[in-house]
Amino acid sequence: MDWTLFGWAGIELEIPTTWELSGLSGDQKTGYLRLDDPEMPRLELKWAHTRRKKPDLHATLDEYFKLIRKTYKKGTELSFRRNVNLIKEEEFFDGRTVLGFSWKGSIRANGLIFHTGKRITIVQVMGRLKENWRPTVLRIFKSITDRGDAPLTLWSAYGLKLGVPKEYKLESQKLLSGYLLFAFVAKPVRFQRAVRLAKLASSRLRNNGSIEDRRGELTLRKHPSKNPVPDKGRLSVERYGPAEVMLSDHKDAENPLEAWFRAKYAKAIRGYGFEVTSDTDSADERLTLIGEQTRLYDGVPFSPVLMFDKLSKRTALVFHLWRCNQSNRIYVIQSIGSTDARSTVQKVAESIECH
């Protein structure tokens, strides 16, 4: 049996390669997913944010057992057990509170509820009644970790794995045959002092307010409700396939990949000036497009205050795309915002193994 690392919402675990996403709901804070093999559901994962330092895991398990009972038709015989300790290694319990359980009906399941940090996670692995599945359950349970504080969050679906900076939270996803999309949003964690000053200075001129700098933080005194709110950065990762079908209408172009991109993303890049570079040293055809939003007053003389205002409003847009010849797919990474979009795109691109 071949195995792979699966990640979602900061939770990572090893699973057989034949298991794939079949159900998904919620968000990065509270959610649910299910993995199936070609024959049956195999794994369920639930996670929820908690403010309690010592949540009652037995109460959580009671509610979970109630949910299982509702799922089955009346008259179906079910048996439940709690305090099931399949894992004996003490290091597994370091930094987290764990409660094991099992149940049996037309199928059987083993599960864990564990609390670590500010999250409660339930993982349940299901199998047939006469299936020798204990080694599978143990490997999954021993591998599961909550890496919510890691620099990069792993996201996996249908052979695609990507690492995204932790400040980006999943906003939406599309998981379709021939097309995958992960869309993220984040408030920038770093701002240049000049940019913050520019926004405050322009607000002061418009609102006749005053500026005060205390402990390195700039605030508007007269109109505190109008203090600037940091713009949100956006990041998306897309996978298209088959690549030869996507590029078929542009096969006569000098660069079919760039021609496809400009046609496909014409609306997204409208209003931006781009510098395009290609990576000829790579085994796969790669393009990087770095752009900045153009303004009506570009090239017009302006005052120092307007210069700062112009700087603060300038939006950077970076695309990195490539055609993976071995997997016959096209990958497109897009980052937009006032932070270092190019660095973000590079980190995500380096995390993806396309074949």
Tab-separated table of C-alpha atoms in Angstrom:
chain	number	residue	atom	x	y	z
A	1	MET	CA	0.000	0.000	0.000
A	2	ASP	CA	1.342	3.422	-0.998
A	3	TRP	CA	0.981	6.364	1.366
A	4	THR	CA	1.022	10.146	1.064
A	5	LEU	CA	0.887	13.167	3.349
A	6	PHE	CA	-2.494	14.909	3.454
A	7	GLY	CA	-3.064	18.380	4.878
A	8	TRP	CA	-6.047	20.624	5.490
A	9	ALA	CA	-6.576	23.665	7.729
A	10	GLY	CA	-3.305	23.063	9.581
A	11	ILE	CA	-3.991	19.367	10.273
A	12	GLU	CA	-1.617	16.866	8.674
A	13	LEU	CA	-1.748	13.060	8.533
A	14	GLU	CA	-0.616	10.178	6.368
A	15	ILE	CA	-3.226	8.376	4.260
A	16	PRO	CA	-3.253	5.686	1.540
A	17	THR	CA	-2.886	7.221	-1.911
A	18	THR	CA	-6.219	5.723	-3.035
A	19	TRP	CA	-8.171	7.848	-0.547
A	20	GLU	CA	-9.548	11.093	-1.947
A	21	LEU	CA	-11.723	13.990	-0.806
A	22	SER	CA	-15.430	13.259	-1.208
A	23	GLY	CA	-17.066	15.608	1.299
A	24	LEU	CA	-16.177	19.066	2.555
A	25	SER	CA	-17.913	21.781	4.565
A	26	GLY	CA	-17.145	24.658	6.915
A	27	ASP	CA	-14.029	26.789	6.904
A	28	GLN	CA	-10.534	26.892	8.343
A	29	LYS	CA	-11.851	27.651	11.826
A	30	THR	CA	-14.588	25.018	12.052
A	31	GLY	CA	-15.192	22.358	9.452
A	32	TYR	CA	-15.558	18.784	8.270
A	33	LEU	CA	-14.126	16.612	5.529
A	34	ARG	CA	-14.400	13.008	4.408
A	35	LEU	CA	-12.042	10.797	2.447
A	36	ASP	CA	-13.257	7.786	0.441
A	37	ASP	CA	-11.526	4.974	-1.376
A	38	PRO	CA	-13.135	3.554	-4.559
A	39	GLU	CA	-15.463	1.375	-2.451
A	40	MET	CA	-16.470	3.142	0.787
A	41	PRO	CA	-15.959	6.088	3.153
A	42	ARG	CA	-12.648	5.692	4.963
A	43	LEU	CA	-11.887	8.738	7.090
A	44	GLU	CA	-13.793	11.603	8.649
A	45	LEU	CA	-12.147	14.677	10.099
A	46	LYS	CA	-13.836	17.415	12.135
A	47	TRP	CA	-12.221	20.452	13.723
A	48	ALA	CA	-13.522	23.341	15.779
A	49	HIS	CA	-12.070	26.377	17.521
A	50	THR	CA	-12.383	26.465	21.316
A	51	ARG	CA	-11.600	29.124	23.897
A	52	ARG	CA	-11.567	26.669	26.770
A	53	LYS	CA	-8.211	25.676	28.185
A	54	LYS	CA	-9.547	22.283	29.299
A	55	PRO	CA	-12.598	21.370	27.204
A	56	ASP	CA	-14.703	18.342	28.170
A	57	LEU	CA	-13.760	15.795	25.503
A	58	HIS	CA	-16.200	13.231	26.905
A	59	ALA	CA	-19.067	15.680	26.343
A	60	THR	CA	-17.804	16.211	22.792
A	61	LEU	CA	-17.754	12.440	22.292
A	62	ASP	CA	-21.323	12.111	23.629
A	63	GLU	CA	-22.515	14.553	20.972
A	64	TYR	CA	-20.555	12.700	18.312
A	65	PHE	CA	-22.097	9.357	19.289
A	66	LYS	CA	-25.561	10.961	19.077
A	67	LEU	CA	-24.768	12.073	15.538
A	68	ILE	CA	-23.715	8.550	14.563
A	69	ARG	CA	-26.955	7.108	15.978
A	70	LYS	CA	-29.001	9.557	13.906
A	71	THR	CA	-27.125	8.510	10.782
A	72	TYR	CA	-28.208	4.884	11.137
A	73	LYS	CA	-31.753	3.639	10.633
A	74	LYS	CA	-33.788	2.627	13.642
A	75	GLY	CA	-33.295	-1.000	14.558
A	76	THR	CA	-29.657	-1.104	13.492
A	77	GLU	CA	-27.547	-2.565	16.267
A	78	LEU	CA	-24.731	-0.254	17.318
A	79	SER	CA	-22.117	-0.645	20.025
A	80	PHE	CA	-19.873	2.122	21.360
A	81	ARG	CA	-16.702	2.200	23.426
A	82	ARG	CA	-14.709	5.067	24.891
A	83	ASN	CA	-11.238	5.278	26.465
A	84	VAL	CA	-9.880	3.020	23.721
A	85	ASN	CA	-6.096	3.348	23.841
A	86	LEU	CA	-4.582	1.973	20.648
A	87	ILE	CA	-1.445	4.101	20.917
A	88	LYS	CA	0.933	3.340	23.765
A	89	GLU	CA	3.856	5.667	22.993
A	90	GLU	CA	3.945	8.451	25.600
A	91	GLU	CA	5.421	11.031	23.228
A	92	PHE	CA	2.211	10.890	21.181
A	93	PHE	CA	0.363	12.611	24.029
A	94	ASP	CA	2.879	15.431	24.522
A	95	GLY	CA	1.182	18.804	24.220
A	96	ARG	CA	-2.325	17.466	23.664
A	97	THR	CA	-5.204	15.812	25.499
A	98	VAL	CA	-6.439	12.666	23.718
A	99	LEU	CA	-9.556	10.504	24.049
A	100	GLY	CA	-9.879	7.316	21.981
A	101	PHE	CA	-13.130	5.653	20.970
A	102	SER	CA	-14.612	2.978	18.711
A	103	TRP	CA	-18.005	1.878	17.470
A	104	LYS	CA	-19.443	-0.980	15.444
A	105	GLY	CA	-22.509	-1.370	13.239
A	106	SER	CA	-22.619	-2.517	9.627
A	107	ILE	CA	-19.046	-1.197	9.571
A	108	ARG	CA	-16.605	-0.439	12.361
A	109	ALA	CA	-14.623	2.631	13.234
A	110	ASN	CA	-11.829	3.768	15.499
A	111	GLY	CA	-11.349	7.392	16.354
A	112	LEU	CA	-9.530	10.001	18.393
A	113	ILE	CA	-10.639	13.280	19.885
A	114	PHE	CA	-7.767	15.524	20.829
A	115	HIS	CA	-7.338	19.051	22.083
A	116	THR	CA	-4.263	21.076	21.286
A	117	GLY	CA	-3.843	24.838	21.354
A	118	LYS	CA	-7.219	26.380	20.608
A	119	ARG	CA	-8.657	23.530	18.559
A	120	ILE	CA	-10.576	20.301	19.137
A	121	THR	CA	-10.103	17.701	16.397
A	122	ILE	CA	-11.977	14.457	15.770
A	123	VAL	CA	-10.511	11.890	13.398
A	124	GLN	CA	-12.339	8.650	12.621
A	125	VAL	CA	-11.121	5.794	10.407
A	126	MET	CA	-13.687	3.300	9.080
A	127	GLY	CA	-13.384	-0.252	7.784
A	128	ARG	CA	-15.258	-3.456	7.083
A	129	LEU	CA	-16.110	-5.786	9.946
A	130	LYS	CA	-13.673	-8.518	8.894
A	131	GLU	CA	-10.981	-6.278	7.470
A	132	ASN	CA	-7.442	-6.396	8.868
A	133	TRP	CA	-7.147	-2.668	9.229
A	134	ARG	CA	-5.399	-2.178	12.578
A	135	PRO	CA	-2.009	-1.367	10.940
A	136	THR	CA	-3.725	1.261	8.768
A	137	VAL	CA	-5.483	2.865	11.742
A	138	LEU	CA	-2.304	2.971	13.806
A	139	ARG	CA	-0.248	4.558	11.047
A	140	ILE	CA	-2.851	7.276	10.495
A	141	PHE	CA	-3.299	8.001	14.197
A	142	LYS	CA	0.429	8.155	14.892
A	143	SER	CA	0.997	10.530	11.980
A	144	ILE	CA	-1.698	13.098	12.765
A	145	THR	CA	-0.421	16.490	13.880
A	146	ASP	CA	-1.863	19.949	14.331
A	147	ARG	CA	0.537	22.371	12.642
A	148	GLY	CA	-1.581	25.499	12.892
A	149	ASP	CA	1.460	27.536	13.969
A	150	ALA	CA	3.777	26.309	11.186
A	151	PRO	CA	5.087	28.961	8.727
A	152	LEU	CA	3.325	27.187	5.844
A	153	THR	CA	-0.069	25.483	5.942
A	154	LEU	CA	-0.372	22.322	3.825
A	155	TRP	CA	-3.458	21.947	1.605
A	156	SER	CA	-4.097	18.750	-0.389
A	157	ALA	CA	-6.641	17.594	-2.960
A	158	TYR	CA	-6.526	15.111	-5.839
A	159	GLY	CA	-2.771	14.861	-6.041
A	160	LEU	CA	-2.164	18.586	-5.543
A	161	LYS	CA	-0.221	19.658	-2.455
A	162	LEU	CA	0.636	23.255	-1.727
A	163	GLY	CA	2.155	25.140	1.174
A	164	VAL	CA	0.628	28.547	1.892
A	165	PRO	CA	1.946	31.167	4.373
A	166	LYS	CA	-0.045	30.818	7.586
A	167	GLU	CA	-1.383	34.388	7.480
A	168	TYR	CA	-3.483	33.376	4.464
A	169	LYS	CA	-6.828	31.759	5.301
A	170	LEU	CA	-8.835	29.646	2.881
A	171	GLU	CA	-11.720	31.687	1.482
A	172	SER	CA	-13.103	29.297	-1.147
A	173	GLN	CA	-12.242	26.273	-3.226
A	174	LYS	CA	-13.418	24.484	-6.363
A	175	LEU	CA	-12.545	20.816	-6.713
A	176	LEU	CA	-13.689	19.719	-10.161
A	177	SER	CA	-12.591	17.225	-12.755
A	178	GLY	CA	-9.935	19.017	-14.786
A	179	TYR	CA	-9.857	22.104	-12.570
A	180	LEU	CA	-8.821	22.852	-8.987
A	181	LEU	CA	-8.915	26.241	-7.270
A	182	PHE	CA	-7.749	27.296	-3.815
A	183	ALA	CA	-8.435	30.963	-2.981
A	184	PHE	CA	-6.958	32.589	0.134
A	185	VAL	CA	-7.205	35.974	1.808
A	186	ALA	CA	-5.034	37.646	4.444
A	187	LYS	CA	-4.394	40.994	6.031
A	188	PRO	CA	-0.765	41.949	5.366
A	189	VAL	CA	1.411	41.476	8.437
A	190	ARG	CA	4.037	44.012	7.418
A	191	PHE	CA	3.628	47.582	6.178
A	192	GLN	CA	6.229	50.164	5.347
A	193	ARG	CA	6.116	53.101	7.708
A	194	ALA	CA	6.104	55.491	4.765
A	195	VAL	CA	2.988	53.876	3.365
A	196	ARG	CA	1.165	54.137	6.688
A	197	LEU	CA	2.267	57.747	7.016
A	198	ALA	CA	1.034	58.475	3.501
A	199	LYS	CA	-2.430	57.153	4.232
A	200	LEU	CA	-2.644	59.139	7.437
A	201	ALA	CA	-1.312	62.291	5.821
A	202	SER	CA	-3.827	62.124	3.002
A	203	SER	CA	-6.635	61.477	5.506
A	204	ARG	CA	-5.485	64.453	7.537
A	205	LEU	CA	-5.655	66.748	4.527
A	206	ARG	CA	-9.096	65.499	3.574
A	207	ASN	CA	-10.577	65.500	7.080
A	208	ASN	CA	-8.639	68.352	8.741
A	209	GLY	CA	-7.465	65.913	11.374
A	210	SER	CA	-4.141	65.703	13.184
A	211	ILE	CA	-1.526	63.018	13.422
A	212	GLU	CA	0.146	61.725	16.538
A	213	ASP	CA	2.857	59.075	16.766
A	214	ARG	CA	2.874	57.107	20.018
A	215	ARG	CA	5.119	54.107	20.654
A	216	GLY	CA	5.716	53.708	16.954
A	217	GLU	CA	2.002	53.584	16.095
A	218	LEU	CA	0.436	56.307	13.969
A	219	THR	CA	-3.118	57.335	14.830
A	220	LEU	CA	-5.590	59.979	13.725
A	221	ARG	CA	-6.722	61.992	16.718
A	222	LYS	CA	-9.635	63.932	15.329
A	223	HIS	CA	-11.237	61.184	13.294
A	224	PRO	CA	-10.292	57.845	14.917
A	225	SER	CA	-13.130	56.081	13.148
A	226	LYS	CA	-11.513	56.953	9.811
A	227	ASN	CA	-8.144	55.363	10.572
A	228	PRO	CA	-7.054	53.367	7.542
A	229	VAL	CA	-7.750	49.652	7.584
A	230	PRO	CA	-5.033	47.486	6.021
A	231	ASP	CA	-5.927	46.197	2.578
A	232	LYS	CA	-6.357	42.455	2.331
A	233	GLY	CA	-3.852	40.446	0.343
A	234	ARG	CA	-5.194	37.718	-1.918
A	235	LEU	CA	-3.641	34.512	-3.150
A	236	SER	CA	-4.970	31.812	-5.451
A	237	VAL	CA	-3.652	28.530	-6.818
A	238	GLU	CA	-5.245	26.858	-9.841
A	239	ARG	CA	-4.583	23.623	-11.697
A	240	TYR	CA	-5.906	22.971	-15.208
A	241	GLY	CA	-5.817	19.826	-17.284
A	242	PRO	CA	-5.170	18.388	-19.742
A	243	ALA	CA	-2.707	21.079	-20.808
A	244	GLU	CA	-2.759	20.121	-24.489
A	245	VAL	CA	-6.520	20.730	-24.581
A	246	MET	CA	-6.178	24.096	-22.800
A	247	LEU	CA	-3.524	25.284	-25.264
A	248	SER	CA	-5.041	23.867	-28.454
A	249	ASP	CA	-6.525	27.217	-29.554
A	250	HIS	CA	-3.127	28.914	-29.199
A	251	LYS	CA	-0.794	26.320	-30.711
A	252	ASP	CA	0.175	28.674	-33.563
A	253	ALA	CA	1.157	31.510	-31.202
A	254	GLU	CA	4.819	32.315	-30.585
A	255	ASN	CA	4.314	31.353	-26.943
A	256	PRO	CA	1.125	29.257	-26.569
A	257	LEU	CA	1.248	29.316	-22.755
A	258	GLU	CA	1.462	33.111	-22.573
A	259	ALA	CA	-1.206	33.501	-25.267
A	260	TRP	CA	-3.533	31.183	-23.333
A	261	PHE	CA	-2.883	33.091	-20.125
A	262	ARG	CA	-3.562	36.512	-21.636
A	263	ALA	CA	-6.834	35.272	-23.127
A	264	LYS	CA	-7.949	33.389	-20.012
A	265	TYR	CA	-7.034	36.133	-17.531
A	266	ALA	CA	-7.747	39.203	-19.677
A	267	LYS	CA	-10.194	40.619	-17.140
A	268	ALA	CA	-7.906	39.979	-14.162
A	269	ILE	CA	-4.902	41.754	-15.683
A	270	ARG	CA	-6.804	44.690	-17.167
A	271	GLY	CA	-5.396	47.952	-15.814
A	272	TYR	CA	-1.974	46.512	-14.962
A	273	GLY	CA	1.356	46.981	-16.673
A	274	PHE	CA	3.409	43.770	-16.749
A	275	GLU	CA	6.977	42.626	-17.032
A	276	VAL	CA	7.088	39.060	-18.354
A	277	THR	CA	10.018	36.708	-17.794
A	278	SER	CA	10.400	33.075	-18.833
A	279	ASP	CA	12.439	30.331	-17.189
A	280	THR	CA	14.246	28.501	-19.956
A	281	ASP	CA	16.413	26.473	-17.564
A	282	SER	CA	13.440	24.598	-16.118
A	283	ALA	CA	12.318	21.213	-17.439
A	284	ASP	CA	8.813	22.671	-17.531
A	285	GLU	CA	7.801	25.822	-19.372
A	286	ARG	CA	7.450	28.605	-16.772
A	287	LEU	CA	6.391	32.247	-16.942
A	288	THR	CA	6.402	34.973	-14.300
A	289	LEU	CA	4.369	38.146	-14.770
A	290	ILE	CA	4.957	41.045	-12.385
A	291	GLY	CA	2.646	44.013	-12.670
A	292	GLU	CA	1.531	47.189	-10.956
A	293	GLN	CA	-1.780	48.922	-11.238
A	294	THR	CA	-1.639	51.871	-13.628
A	295	ARG	CA	-3.115	55.241	-12.649
A	296	LEU	CA	-4.633	58.072	-14.642
A	297	TYR	CA	-2.109	60.455	-13.104
A	298	ASP	CA	0.954	58.317	-13.932
A	299	GLY	CA	3.521	60.621	-15.497
A	300	VAL	CA	1.864	63.773	-14.154
A	301	PRO	CA	3.883	65.932	-11.687
A	302	PHE	CA	2.548	65.673	-8.154
A	303	SER	CA	3.234	66.970	-4.664
A	304	PRO	CA	5.129	64.913	-2.018
A	305	VAL	CA	1.868	64.137	-0.213
A	306	LEU	CA	0.285	62.899	-3.439
A	307	MET	CA	3.405	60.848	-4.066
A	308	PHE	CA	2.930	59.039	-0.756
A	309	ASP	CA	-0.774	58.654	-1.453
A	310	LYS	CA	0.028	57.185	-4.851
A	311	LEU	CA	2.504	54.769	-3.280
A	312	SER	CA	0.024	53.622	-0.655
A	313	LYS	CA	-2.675	52.871	-3.230
A	314	ARG	CA	-0.438	51.123	-5.738
A	315	THR	CA	-1.441	47.469	-6.030
A	316	ALA	CA	1.035	44.766	-7.011
A	317	LEU	CA	-0.092	41.727	-8.980
A	318	VAL	CA	2.123	38.700	-9.597
A	319	PHE	CA	1.405	35.572	-11.623
A	320	HIS	CA	3.587	32.496	-11.869
A	321	LEU	CA	2.428	29.769	-14.227
A	322	TRP	CA	3.894	26.690	-15.767
A	323	ARG	CA	3.048	23.713	-17.894
A	324	CYS	CA	4.090	20.429	-16.312
A	325	ASN	CA	4.960	18.233	-19.273
A	326	GLN	CA	4.996	15.003	-17.285
A	327	SER	CA	1.547	15.412	-15.711
A	328	ASN	CA	0.124	17.376	-18.690
A	329	ARG	CA	-1.292	20.115	-16.454
A	330	ILE	CA	-1.082	23.885	-16.147
A	331	TYR	CA	-0.529	25.559	-12.778
A	332	VAL	CA	-1.314	29.219	-12.114
A	333	ILE	CA	-0.416	31.028	-8.887
A	334	GLN	CA	-1.664	34.574	-8.377
A	335	SER	CA	-0.927	37.033	-5.567
A	336	ILE	CA	-2.347	40.527	-5.290
A	337	GLY	CA	-1.763	43.114	-2.582
A	338	SER	CA	0.599	45.738	-1.239
A	339	THR	CA	2.966	43.276	0.454
A	340	ASP	CA	5.727	41.279	-1.225
A	341	ALA	CA	3.539	39.392	-3.678
A	342	ARG	CA	6.501	38.012	-5.620
A	343	SER	CA	8.018	36.362	-2.548
A	344	THR	CA	4.661	34.825	-1.629
A	345	VAL	CA	4.187	33.360	-5.092
A	346	GLN	CA	7.708	31.940	-5.071
A	347	LYS	CA	7.160	30.200	-1.719
A	348	VAL	CA	3.951	28.577	-2.911
A	349	ALA	CA	5.447	27.527	-6.252
A	350	GLU	CA	8.400	25.871	-4.530
A	351	SER	CA	6.023	23.859	-2.330
A	352	ILE	CA	4.208	22.248	-5.278
A	353	GLU	CA	5.457	19.001	-6.797
A	354	CYS	CA	3.560	18.765	-10.061
A	355	HIS	CA	4.607	15.194	-10.847
